[in-house]
Coordinates of C-alpha atoms and ligand atoms in Angstrom, one line a residue:
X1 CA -63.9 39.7 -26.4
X2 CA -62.0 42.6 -26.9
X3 CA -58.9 40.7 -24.5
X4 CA -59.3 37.6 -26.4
X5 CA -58.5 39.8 -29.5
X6 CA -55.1 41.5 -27.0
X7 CA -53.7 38.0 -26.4
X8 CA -54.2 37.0 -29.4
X9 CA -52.1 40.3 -30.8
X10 CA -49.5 40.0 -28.2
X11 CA -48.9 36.3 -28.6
X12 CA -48.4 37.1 -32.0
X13 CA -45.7 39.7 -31.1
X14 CA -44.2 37.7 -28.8
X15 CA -43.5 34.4 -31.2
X16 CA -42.3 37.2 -33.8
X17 CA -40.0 38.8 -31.7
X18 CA -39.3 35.2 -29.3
X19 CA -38.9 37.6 -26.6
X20 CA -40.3 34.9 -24.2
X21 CA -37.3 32.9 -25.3
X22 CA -34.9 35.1 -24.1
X23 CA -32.6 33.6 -22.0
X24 CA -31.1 35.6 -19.0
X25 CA -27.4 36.1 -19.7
X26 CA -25.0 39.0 -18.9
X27 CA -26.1 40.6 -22.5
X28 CA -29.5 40.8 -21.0
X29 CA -29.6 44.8 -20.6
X30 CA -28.9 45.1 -24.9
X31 CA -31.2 42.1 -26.0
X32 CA -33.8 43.6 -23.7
X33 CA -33.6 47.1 -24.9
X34 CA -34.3 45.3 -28.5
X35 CA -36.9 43.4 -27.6
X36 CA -38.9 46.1 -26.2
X37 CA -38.4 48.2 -29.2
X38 CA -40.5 45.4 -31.7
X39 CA -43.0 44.5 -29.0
X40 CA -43.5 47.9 -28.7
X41 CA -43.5 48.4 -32.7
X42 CA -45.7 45.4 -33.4
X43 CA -48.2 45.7 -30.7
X44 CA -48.5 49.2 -29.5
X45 CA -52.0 49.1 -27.8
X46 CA -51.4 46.3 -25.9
X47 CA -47.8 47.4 -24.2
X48 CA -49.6 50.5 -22.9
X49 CA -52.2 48.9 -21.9
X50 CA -50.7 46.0 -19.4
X51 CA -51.3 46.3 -16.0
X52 CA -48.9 45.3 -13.2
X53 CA -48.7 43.6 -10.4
X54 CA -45.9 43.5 -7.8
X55 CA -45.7 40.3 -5.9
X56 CA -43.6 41.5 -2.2
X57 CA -42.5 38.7 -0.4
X58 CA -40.0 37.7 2.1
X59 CA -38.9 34.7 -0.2
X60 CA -39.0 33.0 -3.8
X61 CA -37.8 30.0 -5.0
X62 CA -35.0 29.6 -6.7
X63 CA -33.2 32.5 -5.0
X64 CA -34.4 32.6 -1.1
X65 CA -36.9 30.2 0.3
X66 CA -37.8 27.6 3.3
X67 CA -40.9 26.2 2.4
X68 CA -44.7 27.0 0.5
X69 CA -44.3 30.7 0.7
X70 CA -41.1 30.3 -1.6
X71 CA -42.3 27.6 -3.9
X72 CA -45.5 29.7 -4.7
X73 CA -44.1 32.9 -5.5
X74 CA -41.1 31.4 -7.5
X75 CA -43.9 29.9 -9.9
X76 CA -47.0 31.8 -9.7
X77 CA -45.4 35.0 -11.2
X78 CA -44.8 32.9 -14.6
X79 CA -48.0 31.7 -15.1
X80 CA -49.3 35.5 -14.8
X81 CA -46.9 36.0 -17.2
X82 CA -48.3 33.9 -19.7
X83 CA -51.1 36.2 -20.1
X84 CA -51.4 39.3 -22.1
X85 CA -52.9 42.3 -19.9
X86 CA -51.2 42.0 -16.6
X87 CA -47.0 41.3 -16.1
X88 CA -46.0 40.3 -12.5
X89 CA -42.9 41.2 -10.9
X90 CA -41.1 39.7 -7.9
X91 CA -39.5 41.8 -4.7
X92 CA -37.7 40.1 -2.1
X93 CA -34.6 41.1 -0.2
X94 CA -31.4 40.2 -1.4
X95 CA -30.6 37.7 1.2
X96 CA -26.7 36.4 1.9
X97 CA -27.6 32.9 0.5
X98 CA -28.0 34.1 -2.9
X99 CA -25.0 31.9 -5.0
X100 CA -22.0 33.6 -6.4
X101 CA -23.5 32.4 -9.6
X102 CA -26.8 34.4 -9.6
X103 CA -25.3 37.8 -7.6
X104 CA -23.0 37.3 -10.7
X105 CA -26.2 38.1 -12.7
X106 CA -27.7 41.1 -10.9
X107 CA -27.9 44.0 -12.6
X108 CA -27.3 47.5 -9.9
X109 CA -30.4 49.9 -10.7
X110 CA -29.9 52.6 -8.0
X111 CA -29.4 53.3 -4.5
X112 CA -31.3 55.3 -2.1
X113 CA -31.7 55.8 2.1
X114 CA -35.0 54.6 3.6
X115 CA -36.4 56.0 6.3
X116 CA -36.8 53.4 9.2
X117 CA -38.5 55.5 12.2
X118 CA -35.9 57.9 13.0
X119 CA -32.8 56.4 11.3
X120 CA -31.9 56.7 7.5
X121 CA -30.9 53.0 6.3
X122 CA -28.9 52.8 2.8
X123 CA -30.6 50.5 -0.1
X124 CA -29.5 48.8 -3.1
X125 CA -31.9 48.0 -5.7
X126 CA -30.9 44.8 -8.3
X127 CA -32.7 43.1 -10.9
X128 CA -32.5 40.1 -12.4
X129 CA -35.1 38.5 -15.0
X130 CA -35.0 34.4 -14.7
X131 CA -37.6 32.2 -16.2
X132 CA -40.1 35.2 -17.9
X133 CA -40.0 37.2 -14.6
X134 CA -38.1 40.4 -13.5
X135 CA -37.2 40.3 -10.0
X136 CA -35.9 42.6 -7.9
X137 CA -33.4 42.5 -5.0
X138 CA -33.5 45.1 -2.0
X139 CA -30.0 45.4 -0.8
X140 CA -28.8 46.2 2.7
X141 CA -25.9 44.1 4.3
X142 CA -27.0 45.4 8.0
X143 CA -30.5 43.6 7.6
X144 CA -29.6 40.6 5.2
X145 CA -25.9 39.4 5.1
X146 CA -27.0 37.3 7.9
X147 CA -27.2 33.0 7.5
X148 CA -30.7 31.9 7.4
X149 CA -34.2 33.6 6.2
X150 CA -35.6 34.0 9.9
X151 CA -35.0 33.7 13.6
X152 CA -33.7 37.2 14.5
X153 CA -34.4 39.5 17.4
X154 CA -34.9 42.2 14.7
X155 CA -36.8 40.7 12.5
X156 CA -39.7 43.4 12.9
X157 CA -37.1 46.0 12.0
X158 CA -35.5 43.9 9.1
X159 CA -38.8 43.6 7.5
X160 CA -40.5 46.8 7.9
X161 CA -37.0 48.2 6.7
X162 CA -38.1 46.1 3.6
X163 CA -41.8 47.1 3.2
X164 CA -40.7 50.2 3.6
X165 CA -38.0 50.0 0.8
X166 CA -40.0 48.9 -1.2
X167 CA -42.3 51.9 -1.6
X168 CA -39.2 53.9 -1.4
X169 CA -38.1 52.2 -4.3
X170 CA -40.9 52.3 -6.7
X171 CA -40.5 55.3 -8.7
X172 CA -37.3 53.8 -9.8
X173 CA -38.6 50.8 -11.4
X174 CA -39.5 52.2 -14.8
X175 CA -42.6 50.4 -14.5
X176 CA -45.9 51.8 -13.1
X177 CA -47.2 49.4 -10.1
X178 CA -51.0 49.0 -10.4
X179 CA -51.4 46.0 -7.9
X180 CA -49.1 45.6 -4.6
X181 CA -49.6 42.2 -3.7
X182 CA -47.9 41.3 0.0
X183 CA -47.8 37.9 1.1
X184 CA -47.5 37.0 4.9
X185 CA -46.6 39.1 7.6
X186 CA -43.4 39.7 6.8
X187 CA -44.6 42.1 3.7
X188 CA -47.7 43.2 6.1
X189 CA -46.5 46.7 6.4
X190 CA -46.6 47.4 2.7
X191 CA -50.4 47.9 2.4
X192 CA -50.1 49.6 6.3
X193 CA -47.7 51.9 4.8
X194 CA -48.9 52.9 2.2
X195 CA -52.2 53.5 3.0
X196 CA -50.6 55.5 5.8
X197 CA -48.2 57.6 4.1
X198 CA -48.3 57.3 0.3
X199 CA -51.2 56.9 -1.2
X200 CA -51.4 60.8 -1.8
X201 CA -48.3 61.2 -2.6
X202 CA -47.1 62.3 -6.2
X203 CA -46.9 59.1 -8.5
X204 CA -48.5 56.5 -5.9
X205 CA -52.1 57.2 -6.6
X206 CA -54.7 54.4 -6.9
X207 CA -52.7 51.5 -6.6
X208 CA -54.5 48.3 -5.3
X209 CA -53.4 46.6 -2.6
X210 CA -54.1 42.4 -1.5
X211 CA -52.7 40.5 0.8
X212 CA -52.4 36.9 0.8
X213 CA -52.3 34.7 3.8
X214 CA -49.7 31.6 3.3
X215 CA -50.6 30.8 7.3
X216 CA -52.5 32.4 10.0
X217 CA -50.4 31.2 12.7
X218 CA -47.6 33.4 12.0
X219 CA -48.8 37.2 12.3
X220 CA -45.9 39.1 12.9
X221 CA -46.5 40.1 16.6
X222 CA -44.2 42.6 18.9
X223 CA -44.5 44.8 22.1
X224 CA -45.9 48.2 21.3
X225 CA -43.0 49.6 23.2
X226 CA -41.5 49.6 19.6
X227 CA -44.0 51.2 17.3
X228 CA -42.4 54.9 16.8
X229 CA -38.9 53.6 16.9
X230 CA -38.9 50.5 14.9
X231 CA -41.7 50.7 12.6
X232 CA -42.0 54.4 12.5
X233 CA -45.9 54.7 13.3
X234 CA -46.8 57.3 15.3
X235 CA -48.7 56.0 18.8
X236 CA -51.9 57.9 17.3
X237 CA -52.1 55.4 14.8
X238 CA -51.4 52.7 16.8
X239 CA -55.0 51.6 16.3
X240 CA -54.4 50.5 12.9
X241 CA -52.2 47.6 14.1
X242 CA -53.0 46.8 17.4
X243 CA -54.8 43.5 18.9
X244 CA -54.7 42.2 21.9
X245 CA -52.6 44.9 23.4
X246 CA -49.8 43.7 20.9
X247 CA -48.5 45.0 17.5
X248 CA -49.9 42.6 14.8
X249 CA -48.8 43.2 11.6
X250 CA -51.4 40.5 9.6
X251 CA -54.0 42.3 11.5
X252 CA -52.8 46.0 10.1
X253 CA -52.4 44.2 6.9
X254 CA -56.2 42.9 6.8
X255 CA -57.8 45.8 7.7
X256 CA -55.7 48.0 5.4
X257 CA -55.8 46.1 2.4
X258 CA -58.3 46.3 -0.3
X259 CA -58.5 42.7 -1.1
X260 CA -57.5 39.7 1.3
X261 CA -56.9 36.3 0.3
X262 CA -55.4 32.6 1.2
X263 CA -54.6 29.8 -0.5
X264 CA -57.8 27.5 -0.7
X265 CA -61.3 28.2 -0.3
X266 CA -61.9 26.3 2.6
X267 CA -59.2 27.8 4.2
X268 CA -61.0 31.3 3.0
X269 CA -63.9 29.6 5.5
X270 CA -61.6 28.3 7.8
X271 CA -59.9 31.6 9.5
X272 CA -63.5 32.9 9.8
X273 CA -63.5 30.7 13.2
X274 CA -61.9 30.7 16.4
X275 CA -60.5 27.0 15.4
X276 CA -58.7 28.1 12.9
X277 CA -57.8 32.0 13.1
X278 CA -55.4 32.0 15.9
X279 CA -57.5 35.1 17.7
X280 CA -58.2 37.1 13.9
X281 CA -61.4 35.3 13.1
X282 CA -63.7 38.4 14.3
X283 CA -61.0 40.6 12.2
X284 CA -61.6 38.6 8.8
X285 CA -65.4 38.1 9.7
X286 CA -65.5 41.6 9.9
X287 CA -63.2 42.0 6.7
X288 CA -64.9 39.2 4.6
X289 CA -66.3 40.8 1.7
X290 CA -62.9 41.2 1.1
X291 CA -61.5 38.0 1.4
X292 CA -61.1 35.3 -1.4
X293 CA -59.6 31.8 -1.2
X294 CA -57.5 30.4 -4.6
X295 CA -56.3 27.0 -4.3
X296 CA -52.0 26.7 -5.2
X297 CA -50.7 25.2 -7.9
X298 CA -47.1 23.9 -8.0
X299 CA -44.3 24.1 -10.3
X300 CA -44.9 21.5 -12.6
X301 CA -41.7 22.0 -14.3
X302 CA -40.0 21.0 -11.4
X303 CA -42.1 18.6 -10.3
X304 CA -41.6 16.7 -13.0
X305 CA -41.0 12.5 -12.6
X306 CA -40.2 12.9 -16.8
X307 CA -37.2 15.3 -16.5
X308 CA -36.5 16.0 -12.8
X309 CA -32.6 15.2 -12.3
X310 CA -33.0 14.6 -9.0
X311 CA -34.3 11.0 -9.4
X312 CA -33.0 7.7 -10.2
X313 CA -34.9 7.3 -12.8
X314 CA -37.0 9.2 -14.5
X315 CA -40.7 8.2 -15.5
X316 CA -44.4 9.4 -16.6
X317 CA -47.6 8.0 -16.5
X318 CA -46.7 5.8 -19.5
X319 CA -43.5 3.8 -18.1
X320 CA -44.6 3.4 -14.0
X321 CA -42.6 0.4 -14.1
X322 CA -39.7 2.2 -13.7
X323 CA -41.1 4.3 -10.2
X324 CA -40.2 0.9 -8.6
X325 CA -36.5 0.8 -10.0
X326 CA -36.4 4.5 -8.1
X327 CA -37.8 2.9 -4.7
X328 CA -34.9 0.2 -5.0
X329 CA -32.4 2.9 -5.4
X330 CA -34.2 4.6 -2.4
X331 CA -34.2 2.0 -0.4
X332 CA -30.6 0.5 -1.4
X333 CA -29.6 4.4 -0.5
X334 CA -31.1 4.6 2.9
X335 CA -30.3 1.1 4.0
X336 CA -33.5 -0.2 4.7
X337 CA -34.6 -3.4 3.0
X338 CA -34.7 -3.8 -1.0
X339 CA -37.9 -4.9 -1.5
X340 CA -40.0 -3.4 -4.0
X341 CA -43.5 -5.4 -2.7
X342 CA -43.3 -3.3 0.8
X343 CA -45.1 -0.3 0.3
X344 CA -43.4 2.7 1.7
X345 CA -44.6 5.4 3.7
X346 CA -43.2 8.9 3.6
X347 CA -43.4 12.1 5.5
X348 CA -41.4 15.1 4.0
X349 CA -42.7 18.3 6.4
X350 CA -41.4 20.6 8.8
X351 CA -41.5 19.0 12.2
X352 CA -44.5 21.2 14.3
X353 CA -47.6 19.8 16.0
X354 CA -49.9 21.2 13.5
X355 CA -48.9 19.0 10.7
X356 CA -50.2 16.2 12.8
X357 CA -47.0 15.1 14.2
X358 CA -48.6 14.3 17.2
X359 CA -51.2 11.7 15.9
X360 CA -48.3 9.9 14.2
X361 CA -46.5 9.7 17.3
X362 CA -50.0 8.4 18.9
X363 CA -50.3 6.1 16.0
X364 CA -46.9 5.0 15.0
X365 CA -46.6 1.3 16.6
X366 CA -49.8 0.4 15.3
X367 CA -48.7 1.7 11.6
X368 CA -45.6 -0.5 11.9
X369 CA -47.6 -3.8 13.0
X370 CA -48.0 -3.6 9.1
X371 CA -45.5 -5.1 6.7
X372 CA -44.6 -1.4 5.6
X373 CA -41.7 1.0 5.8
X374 CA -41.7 4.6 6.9
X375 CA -39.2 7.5 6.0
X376 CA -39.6 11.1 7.2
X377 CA -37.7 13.8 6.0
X378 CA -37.8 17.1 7.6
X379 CA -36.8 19.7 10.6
X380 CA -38.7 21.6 13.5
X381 CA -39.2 20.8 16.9
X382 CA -36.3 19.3 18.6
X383 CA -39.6 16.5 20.8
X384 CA -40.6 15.7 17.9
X385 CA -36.7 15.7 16.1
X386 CA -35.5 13.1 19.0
X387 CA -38.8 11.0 18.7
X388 CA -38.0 10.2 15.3
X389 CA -34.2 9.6 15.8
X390 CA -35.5 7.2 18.8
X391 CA -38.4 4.8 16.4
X392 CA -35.7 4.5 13.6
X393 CA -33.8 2.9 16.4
X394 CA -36.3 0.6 17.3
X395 CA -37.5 -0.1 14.4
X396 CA -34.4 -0.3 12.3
X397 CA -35.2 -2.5 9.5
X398 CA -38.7 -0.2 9.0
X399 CA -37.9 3.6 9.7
X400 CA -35.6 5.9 8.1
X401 CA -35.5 9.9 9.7
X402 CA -33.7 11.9 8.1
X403 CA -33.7 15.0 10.5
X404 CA -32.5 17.8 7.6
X405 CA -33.8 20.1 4.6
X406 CA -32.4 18.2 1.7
X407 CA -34.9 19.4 -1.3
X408 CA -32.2 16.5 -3.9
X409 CA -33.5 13.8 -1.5
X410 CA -37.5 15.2 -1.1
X411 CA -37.6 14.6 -4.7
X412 CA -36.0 11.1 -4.6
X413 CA -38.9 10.6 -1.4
X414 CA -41.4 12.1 -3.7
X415 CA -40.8 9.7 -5.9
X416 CA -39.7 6.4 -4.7
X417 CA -42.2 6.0 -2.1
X418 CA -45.6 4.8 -2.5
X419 CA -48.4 6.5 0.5
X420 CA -47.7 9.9 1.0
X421 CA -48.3 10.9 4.7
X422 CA -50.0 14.8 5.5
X423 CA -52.5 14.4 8.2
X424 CA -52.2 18.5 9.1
X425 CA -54.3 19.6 11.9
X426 CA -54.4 22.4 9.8
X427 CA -53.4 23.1 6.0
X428 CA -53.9 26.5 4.4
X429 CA -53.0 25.0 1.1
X430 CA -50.2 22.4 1.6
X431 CA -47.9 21.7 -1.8
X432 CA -46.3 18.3 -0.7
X433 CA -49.7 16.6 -1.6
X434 CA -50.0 17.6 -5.0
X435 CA -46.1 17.1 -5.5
X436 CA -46.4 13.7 -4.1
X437 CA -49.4 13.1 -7.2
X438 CA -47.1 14.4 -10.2
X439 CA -44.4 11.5 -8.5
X440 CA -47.9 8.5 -8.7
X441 CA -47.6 8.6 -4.7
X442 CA -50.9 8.3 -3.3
X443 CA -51.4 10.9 -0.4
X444 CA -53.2 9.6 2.7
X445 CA -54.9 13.7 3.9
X446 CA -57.1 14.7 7.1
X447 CA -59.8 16.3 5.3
X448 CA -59.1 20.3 6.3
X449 CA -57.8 23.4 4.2
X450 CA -56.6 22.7 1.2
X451 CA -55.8 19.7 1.6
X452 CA -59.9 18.5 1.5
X453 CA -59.8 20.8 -1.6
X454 CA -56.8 19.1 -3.5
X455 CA -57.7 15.7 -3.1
X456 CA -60.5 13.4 -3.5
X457 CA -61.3 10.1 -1.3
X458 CA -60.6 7.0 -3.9
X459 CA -63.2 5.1 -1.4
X460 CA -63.0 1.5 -2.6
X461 CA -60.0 2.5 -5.8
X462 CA -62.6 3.1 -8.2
X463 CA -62.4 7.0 -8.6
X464 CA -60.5 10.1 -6.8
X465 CA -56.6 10.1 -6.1
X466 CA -56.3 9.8 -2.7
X467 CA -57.4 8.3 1.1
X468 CA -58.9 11.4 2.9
X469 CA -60.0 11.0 6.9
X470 CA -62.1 14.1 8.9
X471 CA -61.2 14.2 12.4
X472 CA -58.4 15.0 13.8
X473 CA -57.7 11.9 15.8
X474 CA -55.2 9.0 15.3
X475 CA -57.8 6.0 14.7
X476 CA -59.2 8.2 12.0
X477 CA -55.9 8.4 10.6
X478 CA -54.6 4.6 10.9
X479 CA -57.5 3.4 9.3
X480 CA -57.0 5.4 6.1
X481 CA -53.1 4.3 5.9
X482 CA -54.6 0.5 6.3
X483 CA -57.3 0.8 3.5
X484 CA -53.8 2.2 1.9
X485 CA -52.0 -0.4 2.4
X486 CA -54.9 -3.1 1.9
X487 CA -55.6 -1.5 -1.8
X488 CA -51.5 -1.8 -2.6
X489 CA -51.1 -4.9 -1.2
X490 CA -54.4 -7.0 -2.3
X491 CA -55.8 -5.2 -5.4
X492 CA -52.4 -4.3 -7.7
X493 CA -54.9 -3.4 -10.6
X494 CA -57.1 -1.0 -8.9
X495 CA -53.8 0.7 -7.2
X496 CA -52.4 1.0 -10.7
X497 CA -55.1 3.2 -11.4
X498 CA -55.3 5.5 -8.8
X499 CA -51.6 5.8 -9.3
X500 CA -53.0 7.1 -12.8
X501 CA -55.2 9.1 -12.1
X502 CA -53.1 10.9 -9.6
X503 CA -49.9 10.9 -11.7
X504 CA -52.0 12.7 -14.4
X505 CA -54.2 15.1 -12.2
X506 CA -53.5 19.1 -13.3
X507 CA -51.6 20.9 -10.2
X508 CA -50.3 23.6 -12.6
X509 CA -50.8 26.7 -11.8
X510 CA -52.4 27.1 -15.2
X511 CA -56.0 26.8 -13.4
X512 CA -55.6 29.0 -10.2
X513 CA -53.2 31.7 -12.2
X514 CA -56.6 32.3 -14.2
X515 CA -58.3 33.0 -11.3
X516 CA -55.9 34.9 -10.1
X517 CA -56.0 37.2 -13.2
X518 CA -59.4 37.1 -12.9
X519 CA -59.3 38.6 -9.5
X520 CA -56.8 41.5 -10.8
X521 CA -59.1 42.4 -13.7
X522 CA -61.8 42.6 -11.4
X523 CA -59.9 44.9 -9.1
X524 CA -58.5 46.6 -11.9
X525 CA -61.9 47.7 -13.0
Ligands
LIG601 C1 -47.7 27.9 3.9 C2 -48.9 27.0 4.3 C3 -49.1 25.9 3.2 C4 -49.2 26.6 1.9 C5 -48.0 27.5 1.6 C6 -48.1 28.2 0.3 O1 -46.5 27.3 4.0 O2 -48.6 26.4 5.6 O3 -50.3 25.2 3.5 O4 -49.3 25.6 0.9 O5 -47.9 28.5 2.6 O6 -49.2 29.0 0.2

């Protein structure tokens, strides 16, 4: 009761004042100072009261990003944002991608050195407030002024520089941090750290700390030969991060944190095996009172057939006529046949086995003996990269592969094409399924992860959004894309309505941010 009666107060200040109108422009610094003054003046109990949360990641969309880790922290912020009690904040490193437009934007807050092991590395500090969220930058030209996210020989150093800097940096946000939320192992060290060396220190008492788990697969893993001069733990500790005679920095981060989670509940089940855990399942059986699965949302703003000016056309559940002017476009763009009867498969992923790249190869003659066209878009393994290239050859008037990251044409895919293909060997969450909905394409999902917790099996077209298959085997898989394509091609009026009920199915974030909140209300006490 007694938040009901809070958001109700600062909702109130927040239409008087419009402060979450304010747009970010280089006059931000004076309007802000305003705003703060009447929130402050109309709704004094609440503005001491929030509670904060400080999302550390290695990426967020729109500034720094290669995939779901990005999209989730560039939109789940906002949503916590909507609420009254509890304000999240964004840290990432300030990366040399980042357009002369936005640097343009920053605002400088300090500079200070960070300890990394032995050496003392200097650190900027930015902000930036976009879209009803503060963000802040970590600045260090050494670490970050480099092309691409990933893919260095230093990346252990790069990012425990980070984790590092971030705790460094926290007394000079003007803004108490109650929750330290770390996502993935490249923010691993933050709960490692600071349960190491901070949380005794002046001003760093009893902050929470959670760490999420985007994927299991990618830990963060280096020789010990490196703990006292890279990370700067001392060999007595090494302990805390060690498994299988390696470093393992999701594994510090597990066992350090105070809360774990992932991104679906099944996938909350899943890591708990040795299918799925890659080696950590005894870790997070041993760790899973802790642990909580909450499904993704996506950015619905963005993903948006209405508005989005990526697309040829735009559309909503009320004009789907005009999806197949879009496929014409698609097609006409990508030279394959214009012919708006043929339904169109798409793939838009990166290019590894585990997304089931495999069982399409297996499977791929036998999907084209159907009067169908296939396009993937997407990057990874060069196998898999050349296999591609090599069927669009053979089967030029069917397959288009569009070997690149091209997030203008995704959206065009997203939306011109009609079966959406994500037959993951394993999917913590996935995003590309849900996006694929808000566009009225029909995925075609194994039944694992997230995945099985996003979409339902339409079984003859009568109810869910979706065909969903359980094993992971090519058969399995074929025979879901043919009741596809059977539905699409012999029962238009039972396809229009699954394209319905999946164009109009809520992936906001507006359900999973309230458990989210939920969660830091509960750890809040
Ligand atoms: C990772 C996972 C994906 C998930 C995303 C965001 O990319 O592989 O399944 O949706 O993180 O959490």
């Amino acid at each position: 009761m007694a938040v009901t009666k809070k958001e109700t107060q600062e909702k109130t200040a927040k239409k008087t004042t419009g402060a979450t109108k304010k747009p970010a422009t280089k006059t931000t610094a004076t309007k802000k100072t305003t705003t703060k003054k009447t929130v402050a003046k109309k709704a004094p109990v609440v503005a001491v009261n929030k509670k904060h949360v400080l999302y550390v990641a290695s990426e967020a969309f729109p500034f720094a990003g290669t995939g779901g880790l990005g999209e989730v922290i560039g939109s789940l912020p906002r949503s916590i944002n909507n609420s009254a009690d509890i304000e999240a904040r964004i840290i990432i490193p300030l990366y040399q991608s980042l357009s002369a437009e936005d640097r343009a934007k920053l605002t400088f807050i300090t500079h200070i050195t960070v300890p990394v092991a032995w050496r003392n590395q200097y650190c900027g500090l930015f902000k930036y407030e976009h879209g009803g969220v503060t963000y802040y930058f970590i600045d260090n030209e050494y670490y970050f002024k480099r092309s691409g996210l990933y893919g260095y020989g230093d990346d252990g150093e790069r990012f425990a520089f980070f984790s590092r800097a971030v705790l460094e940096l926290m007394p000079y946000f003007d803004w108490r941090v109650d929750v330290l939320h770390a996502h993935d192992w490249q923010s691993a060290l933050v709960p490692v750290y600071y349960k190491l060396y901070y949380m005794y220190k002046e001003g760093y008492e009893n902050i929470k700390t959670v760490f999420t788990i985007h994927n299991i697969e990618y830990q963060g893993q280096f020789s010990p030969a490196i703990l006292e001069d890279v990370f700067g733990i001392s060999y007595k500790e090494y302990m805390s991060i060690e498994f299988n005679g390696c470093i393992n920095l999701m594994k510090g981060a597990i066992d350090y944190s105070d809360y774990v989670s992932t991104v679906s509940p099944t996938y909350a089940e899943q890591i708990k095996t040795a299918e799925y855990a890659h080696g950590l399942e005894g870790i997070l059986l041993k760790n899973e009172d802790k642990l909580r699965g909450i499904l993704n949302g996506v950015d619905v703003d963005t993903y948006n057939p209405k508005t989005n000016k990526a697309l040829f056309v735009n559309y909503d559940k009320n004009s789907l006529d005009k999806k197949d002017i879009g496929k014409e476009e698609l097609q006409k763009m990508l030279g394959l046949p214009v012919n708006r009867d043929v339904p169109i498969i798409a793939m838009i992923t990166r290019l590894a086995s585990h997304k089931g790249i495999d069982i399409v190869r297996r499977a791929m003659n036998d999907i084209l003996k159907n009067d169908v066209q296939f396009i993937v878009l997407g990057t990874g393994e060069i196998d898999h990269e050349e296999y591609f290239k090599y069927i669009q050859n053979i089967y030029d008037n069917k397959v288009r592969s569009i070997i690149s990251f091209n997030k203008d044409l995704a959206h065009k895919i997203y939306a011109g094409a009609d079966i959406f293909l994500m037959p993951s060997k394993s999917e913590p969450c996935g995003l590309s399924q849900m996006m694929a909905c808000r566009y009225g394409t029909i995925p075609v999902v194994r039944k694992t992860g997230g995945l099985k917790d996003s979409i339902i099996d339409c079984e003859n077209g009568d109810k869910g959004i979706g065909f969903v298959f359980d094993n992971y085997n090519s058969d399995e898989m074929l025979c879901a894309i043919e009741r596809a394509i059977g539905l699409y091609r012999d029962y238009k009026a039972k396809w229009s309505g699954l394209v319905k009920r999946a164009i109009t199915t809520d992936f906001s974030w507006n359900k999973s941010a309230g458990v989210y909140l939920d969660f830091y209300r509960e750890i809040l006490g």
